[in-house]
Amino acid sequence: MHRTLIVARMVPEAADEVAAVFADSDHRSDLPAALGVRGRSLFRFGELYLHLVESDRPLAEAMAAHRDDPRFRRISRELSPFVSAYDPEAWREPKDAMAHEFYRWERHA
C-alpha cells in the first residue's frame, strides 16, 4: 500500500465544506476506485491542510493519468475557494503539494 500526504493551505473555517467535497466524491463516484484510493483522512492544523491518502499504487501517477477527468476537475474547482497551494510559486501540478516521506516504522506482529 502507498501513502501520500498532500500539504496545502486552507481557510480554517472551511473544514466542513472541504470534507463535504470529498465525501460527495468518495460516496457517489467511482473516482477513488479509478485512482486506486483505499482510504482518505483530512487534517487541519491552523491554516495547514493535510490530506493523507492510502492507495494501491503511487498517487502522483494515478492523478497525472486522470488530471483531465471531469470528476477530478470538479473536485479541484469546488475546493479552490478554500484550499490553496502551500507554496504557490513552486506549485505546477498536484505532485508539487505532496510531502516526501523520509522515515517509516511499522510494528509487525
Short mmCIF file of N, CA and C in Angstrom, two decimals:
data_model
loop_
_atom_site.label_atom_id
_atom_site.label_comp_id
_atom_site.label_asym_id
_atom_site.label_seq_id
_atom_site.Cartn_x
_atom_site.Cartn_y
_atom_site.Cartn_z
N MET A 1 0.84 -1.17 0.00
CA MET A 1 0.00 0.00 0.00
C MET A 1 0.89 1.24 0.00
N HIS A 2 0.43 2.27 -0.66
CA HIS A 2 1.14 3.54 -0.75
C HIS A 2 0.41 4.58 0.10
N ARG A 3 1.18 5.44 0.73
CA ARG A 3 0.62 6.56 1.48
C ARG A 3 1.16 7.85 0.89
N THR A 4 0.28 8.81 0.71
CA THR A 4 0.67 10.11 0.19
C THR A 4 0.10 11.18 1.10
N LEU A 5 0.94 12.14 1.45
CA LEU A 5 0.50 13.26 2.26
C LEU A 5 0.56 14.52 1.42
N ILE A 6 -0.60 15.13 1.22
CA ILE A 6 -0.71 16.35 0.44
C ILE A 6 -0.80 17.51 1.44
N VAL A 7 0.02 18.53 1.22
CA VAL A 7 0.10 19.68 2.12
C VAL A 7 -0.31 20.93 1.36
N ALA A 8 -1.20 21.71 1.95
CA ALA A 8 -1.64 22.96 1.33
C ALA A 8 -2.07 23.91 2.43
N ARG A 9 -2.62 25.03 2.01
CA ARG A 9 -3.20 26.00 2.94
C ARG A 9 -4.71 25.91 2.82
N MET A 10 -5.39 26.12 3.94
CA MET A 10 -6.85 26.02 3.93
C MET A 10 -7.44 27.12 4.79
N VAL A 11 -8.55 27.64 4.37
CA VAL A 11 -9.32 28.55 5.21
C VAL A 11 -9.78 27.70 6.40
N PRO A 12 -9.30 27.98 7.62
CA PRO A 12 -9.60 27.11 8.76
C PRO A 12 -11.08 26.85 8.99
N GLU A 13 -11.91 27.85 8.75
CA GLU A 13 -13.34 27.70 8.99
C GLU A 13 -14.04 26.86 7.92
N ALA A 14 -13.31 26.44 6.90
CA ALA A 14 -13.93 25.72 5.78
C ALA A 14 -13.79 24.21 5.87
N ALA A 15 -13.41 23.69 7.02
CA ALA A 15 -13.21 22.25 7.15
C ALA A 15 -14.45 21.45 6.74
N ASP A 16 -15.62 21.89 7.16
CA ASP A 16 -16.85 21.15 6.81
C ASP A 16 -17.09 21.16 5.31
N GLU A 17 -16.86 22.29 4.66
CA GLU A 17 -17.06 22.38 3.21
C GLU A 17 -16.08 21.49 2.45
N VAL A 18 -14.82 21.50 2.89
CA VAL A 18 -13.80 20.67 2.24
C VAL A 18 -14.15 19.19 2.43
N ALA A 19 -14.52 18.81 3.64
CA ALA A 19 -14.90 17.42 3.90
C ALA A 19 -16.09 17.02 3.03
N ALA A 20 -17.05 17.91 2.86
CA ALA A 20 -18.24 17.61 2.05
C ALA A 20 -17.88 17.35 0.59
N VAL A 21 -16.92 18.09 0.06
CA VAL A 21 -16.49 17.87 -1.34
C VAL A 21 -15.95 16.45 -1.49
N PHE A 22 -15.10 16.03 -0.56
CA PHE A 22 -14.55 14.68 -0.66
C PHE A 22 -15.58 13.61 -0.34
N ALA A 23 -16.44 13.86 0.62
CA ALA A 23 -17.47 12.87 0.94
C ALA A 23 -18.36 12.62 -0.27
N ASP A 24 -18.71 13.67 -0.98
CA ASP A 24 -19.53 13.52 -2.17
C ASP A 24 -18.83 12.64 -3.20
N SER A 25 -17.56 12.91 -3.45
CA SER A 25 -16.82 12.11 -4.43
C SER A 25 -16.61 10.68 -3.93
N ASP A 26 -16.23 10.54 -2.67
CA ASP A 26 -15.92 9.21 -2.13
C ASP A 26 -17.14 8.30 -2.10
N HIS A 27 -18.31 8.86 -1.84
CA HIS A 27 -19.52 8.04 -1.68
C HIS A 27 -20.40 7.99 -2.92
N ARG A 28 -20.20 8.92 -3.87
CA ARG A 28 -21.11 8.99 -5.01
C ARG A 28 -20.45 8.84 -6.37
N SER A 29 -19.15 8.59 -6.38
CA SER A 29 -18.49 8.42 -7.68
C SER A 29 -17.51 7.26 -7.61
N ASP A 30 -17.04 6.86 -8.76
CA ASP A 30 -16.05 5.78 -8.80
C ASP A 30 -14.64 6.34 -8.99
N LEU A 31 -14.46 7.66 -8.83
CA LEU A 31 -13.14 8.25 -8.98
C LEU A 31 -12.14 7.68 -7.97
N PRO A 32 -12.48 7.53 -6.68
CA PRO A 32 -11.50 6.94 -5.77
C PRO A 32 -11.03 5.55 -6.24
N ALA A 33 -11.94 4.73 -6.71
CA ALA A 33 -11.55 3.41 -7.20
C ALA A 33 -10.67 3.52 -8.44
N ALA A 34 -10.99 4.46 -9.33
CA ALA A 34 -10.18 4.65 -10.54
C ALA A 34 -8.76 5.09 -10.20
N LEU A 35 -8.61 5.85 -9.12
CA LEU A 35 -7.28 6.30 -8.69
C LEU A 35 -6.57 5.26 -7.81
N GLY A 36 -7.29 4.23 -7.40
CA GLY A 36 -6.72 3.21 -6.52
C GLY A 36 -6.72 3.63 -5.06
N VAL A 37 -7.57 4.59 -4.69
CA VAL A 37 -7.63 5.09 -3.32
C VAL A 37 -8.35 4.08 -2.44
N ARG A 38 -7.71 3.73 -1.31
CA ARG A 38 -8.31 2.83 -0.34
C ARG A 38 -8.87 3.57 0.86
N GLY A 39 -8.24 4.70 1.17
CA GLY A 39 -8.67 5.47 2.33
C GLY A 39 -8.18 6.90 2.24
N ARG A 40 -8.86 7.77 2.98
CA ARG A 40 -8.53 9.19 2.95
C ARG A 40 -8.77 9.77 4.35
N SER A 41 -7.85 10.59 4.83
CA SER A 41 -8.02 11.32 6.08
C SER A 41 -7.63 12.77 5.82
N LEU A 42 -8.46 13.69 6.30
CA LEU A 42 -8.18 15.12 6.17
C LEU A 42 -7.88 15.68 7.55
N PHE A 43 -6.83 16.48 7.63
CA PHE A 43 -6.43 17.09 8.89
C PHE A 43 -6.26 18.59 8.69
N ARG A 44 -6.49 19.32 9.75
CA ARG A 44 -6.25 20.76 9.74
C ARG A 44 -5.40 21.10 10.95
N PHE A 45 -4.38 21.91 10.72
CA PHE A 45 -3.55 22.41 11.80
C PHE A 45 -3.37 23.89 11.54
N GLY A 46 -4.16 24.71 12.22
CA GLY A 46 -4.17 26.14 11.90
C GLY A 46 -4.63 26.31 10.46
N GLU A 47 -3.81 26.96 9.67
CA GLU A 47 -4.13 27.15 8.25
C GLU A 47 -3.58 26.05 7.35
N LEU A 48 -2.93 25.06 7.95
CA LEU A 48 -2.41 23.96 7.15
C LEU A 48 -3.49 22.93 6.88
N TYR A 49 -3.51 22.44 5.67
CA TYR A 49 -4.40 21.38 5.21
C TYR A 49 -3.52 20.18 4.96
N LEU A 50 -3.83 19.08 5.59
CA LEU A 50 -3.07 17.84 5.44
C LEU A 50 -4.03 16.75 4.98
N HIS A 51 -3.71 16.14 3.88
CA HIS A 51 -4.61 15.19 3.23
C HIS A 51 -3.83 13.89 3.04
N LEU A 52 -4.13 12.90 3.86
CA LEU A 52 -3.45 11.61 3.80
C LEU A 52 -4.28 10.66 2.94
N VAL A 53 -3.66 10.12 1.91
CA VAL A 53 -4.34 9.18 1.01
C VAL A 53 -3.59 7.85 1.05
N GLU A 54 -4.34 6.78 1.25
CA GLU A 54 -3.78 5.43 1.16
C GLU A 54 -4.29 4.83 -0.14
N SER A 55 -3.36 4.30 -0.93
CA SER A 55 -3.74 3.84 -2.27
C SER A 55 -3.00 2.58 -2.66
N ASP A 56 -3.53 1.93 -3.70
CA ASP A 56 -2.94 0.70 -4.21
C ASP A 56 -1.66 0.94 -5.00
N ARG A 57 -1.54 2.14 -5.58
CA ARG A 57 -0.38 2.47 -6.40
C ARG A 57 0.02 3.91 -6.11
N PRO A 58 1.19 4.34 -6.58
CA PRO A 58 1.60 5.72 -6.31
C PRO A 58 0.55 6.72 -6.78
N LEU A 59 0.12 7.59 -5.89
CA LEU A 59 -0.96 8.52 -6.18
C LEU A 59 -0.58 9.54 -7.26
N ALA A 60 0.65 10.00 -7.26
CA ALA A 60 1.06 11.01 -8.26
C ALA A 60 0.84 10.49 -9.68
N GLU A 61 1.17 9.23 -9.90
CA GLU A 61 0.97 8.63 -11.24
C GLU A 61 -0.52 8.54 -11.57
N ALA A 62 -1.32 8.10 -10.63
CA ALA A 62 -2.76 7.95 -10.86
C ALA A 62 -3.40 9.30 -11.12
N MET A 63 -3.01 10.32 -10.35
CA MET A 63 -3.57 11.65 -10.54
C MET A 63 -3.17 12.24 -11.89
N ALA A 64 -1.93 12.01 -12.29
CA ALA A 64 -1.47 12.51 -13.58
C ALA A 64 -2.28 11.89 -14.72
N ALA A 65 -2.60 10.62 -14.58
CA ALA A 65 -3.36 9.92 -15.62
C ALA A 65 -4.82 10.40 -15.68
N HIS A 66 -5.31 10.98 -14.59
CA HIS A 66 -6.72 11.41 -14.52
C HIS A 66 -6.88 12.93 -14.43
N ARG A 67 -5.82 13.67 -14.69
CA ARG A 67 -5.89 15.13 -14.49
C ARG A 67 -6.94 15.81 -15.36
N ASP A 68 -7.31 15.22 -16.49
CA ASP A 68 -8.33 15.80 -17.36
C ASP A 68 -9.72 15.21 -17.12
N ASP A 69 -9.82 14.29 -16.18
CA ASP A 69 -11.09 13.67 -15.85
C ASP A 69 -12.03 14.74 -15.27
N PRO A 70 -13.25 14.87 -15.80
CA PRO A 70 -14.17 15.89 -15.29
C PRO A 70 -14.45 15.76 -13.79
N ARG A 71 -14.43 14.55 -13.27
CA ARG A 71 -14.67 14.35 -11.83
C ARG A 71 -13.53 14.95 -11.01
N PHE A 72 -12.31 14.77 -11.49
CA PHE A 72 -11.13 15.32 -10.82
C PHE A 72 -11.14 16.85 -10.90
N ARG A 73 -11.47 17.37 -12.05
CA ARG A 73 -11.53 18.83 -12.25
C ARG A 73 -12.63 19.46 -11.39
N ARG A 74 -13.75 18.75 -11.23
CA ARG A 74 -14.84 19.27 -10.40
C ARG A 74 -14.39 19.42 -8.96
N ILE A 75 -13.70 18.41 -8.43
CA ILE A 75 -13.20 18.48 -7.06
C ILE A 75 -12.25 19.67 -6.90
N SER A 76 -11.33 19.82 -7.84
CA SER A 76 -10.38 20.94 -7.77
C SER A 76 -11.12 22.27 -7.80
N ARG A 77 -12.10 22.39 -8.64
CA ARG A 77 -12.88 23.63 -8.76
C ARG A 77 -13.65 23.92 -7.46
N GLU A 78 -14.25 22.89 -6.88
CA GLU A 78 -15.03 23.08 -5.66
C GLU A 78 -14.15 23.39 -4.44
N LEU A 79 -12.92 22.91 -4.47
CA LEU A 79 -12.00 23.18 -3.36
C LEU A 79 -11.33 24.53 -3.46
N SER A 80 -11.27 25.10 -4.66
CA SER A 80 -10.47 26.31 -4.90
C SER A 80 -10.81 27.50 -3.98
N PRO A 81 -12.06 27.71 -3.54
CA PRO A 81 -12.28 28.83 -2.62
C PRO A 81 -11.69 28.61 -1.22
N PHE A 82 -11.39 27.36 -0.89
CA PHE A 82 -10.99 27.01 0.47
C PHE A 82 -9.55 26.53 0.62
N VAL A 83 -9.01 25.91 -0.44
CA VAL A 83 -7.69 25.29 -0.36
C VAL A 83 -6.80 25.91 -1.43
N SER A 84 -5.57 26.26 -1.04
CA SER A 84 -4.62 26.83 -1.99
C SER A 84 -3.24 26.21 -1.78
N ALA A 85 -2.39 26.38 -2.75
CA ALA A 85 -1.04 25.81 -2.69
C ALA A 85 -0.28 26.34 -1.48
N TYR A 86 0.47 25.48 -0.85
CA TYR A 86 1.32 25.89 0.26
C TYR A 86 2.37 26.87 -0.23
N ASP A 87 2.96 26.57 -1.37
CA ASP A 87 3.98 27.43 -1.98
C ASP A 87 3.56 27.71 -3.42
N PRO A 88 2.76 28.73 -3.64
CA PRO A 88 2.20 29.00 -4.98
C PRO A 88 3.25 29.17 -6.07
N GLU A 89 4.43 29.70 -5.71
CA GLU A 89 5.47 29.92 -6.72
C GLU A 89 6.09 28.61 -7.19
N ALA A 90 6.08 27.58 -6.36
CA ALA A 90 6.68 26.30 -6.73
C ALA A 90 5.67 25.31 -7.29
N TRP A 91 4.37 25.57 -7.09
CA TRP A 91 3.34 24.61 -7.49
C TRP A 91 3.08 24.68 -8.98
N ARG A 92 3.20 23.53 -9.64
CA ARG A 92 2.89 23.40 -11.06
C ARG A 92 1.84 22.34 -11.33
N GLU A 93 1.83 21.32 -10.48
CA GLU A 93 0.91 20.19 -10.63
C GLU A 93 0.70 19.55 -9.26
N PRO A 94 -0.30 18.69 -9.11
CA PRO A 94 -0.60 18.12 -7.79
C PRO A 94 0.59 17.49 -7.07
N LYS A 95 1.49 16.85 -7.79
CA LYS A 95 2.61 16.21 -7.10
C LYS A 95 3.50 17.21 -6.38
N ASP A 96 3.43 18.51 -6.75
CA ASP A 96 4.21 19.53 -6.08
C ASP A 96 3.71 19.82 -4.68
N ALA A 97 2.54 19.31 -4.32
CA ALA A 97 1.98 19.51 -2.98
C ALA A 97 2.16 18.27 -2.11
N MET A 98 2.85 17.25 -2.62
CA MET A 98 2.99 16.00 -1.89
C MET A 98 4.26 16.01 -1.06
N ALA A 99 4.10 15.73 0.24
CA ALA A 99 5.24 15.66 1.15
C ALA A 99 6.07 14.43 0.81
N HIS A 100 7.34 14.51 1.14
CA HIS A 100 8.26 13.40 0.87
C HIS A 100 8.53 12.65 2.17
N GLU A 101 8.13 11.38 2.18
CA GLU A 101 8.35 10.55 3.36
C GLU A 101 9.83 10.26 3.49
N PHE A 102 10.39 10.48 4.68
CA PHE A 102 11.82 10.21 4.86
C PHE A 102 12.09 9.21 5.99
N TYR A 103 11.04 8.75 6.66
CA TYR A 103 11.20 7.71 7.67
C TYR A 103 9.85 7.04 7.88
N ARG A 104 9.91 5.74 8.08
CA ARG A 104 8.68 4.99 8.34
C ARG A 104 9.00 3.79 9.22
N TRP A 105 8.13 3.53 10.16
CA TRP A 105 8.27 2.37 11.01
C TRP A 105 6.89 1.76 11.17
N GLU A 106 6.82 0.45 11.13
CA GLU A 106 5.58 -0.28 11.37
C GLU A 106 5.89 -1.44 12.29
N ARG A 107 5.03 -1.63 13.26
CA ARG A 107 5.17 -2.78 14.14
C ARG A 107 4.59 -3.99 13.44
N HIS A 108 5.33 -5.04 13.42
CA HIS A 108 4.86 -6.28 12.81
C HIS A 108 4.58 -7.29 13.92
N ALA A 109 3.46 -7.93 13.86
CA ALA A 109 3.05 -8.88 14.89
C ALA A 109 3.87 -10.14 14.82
#
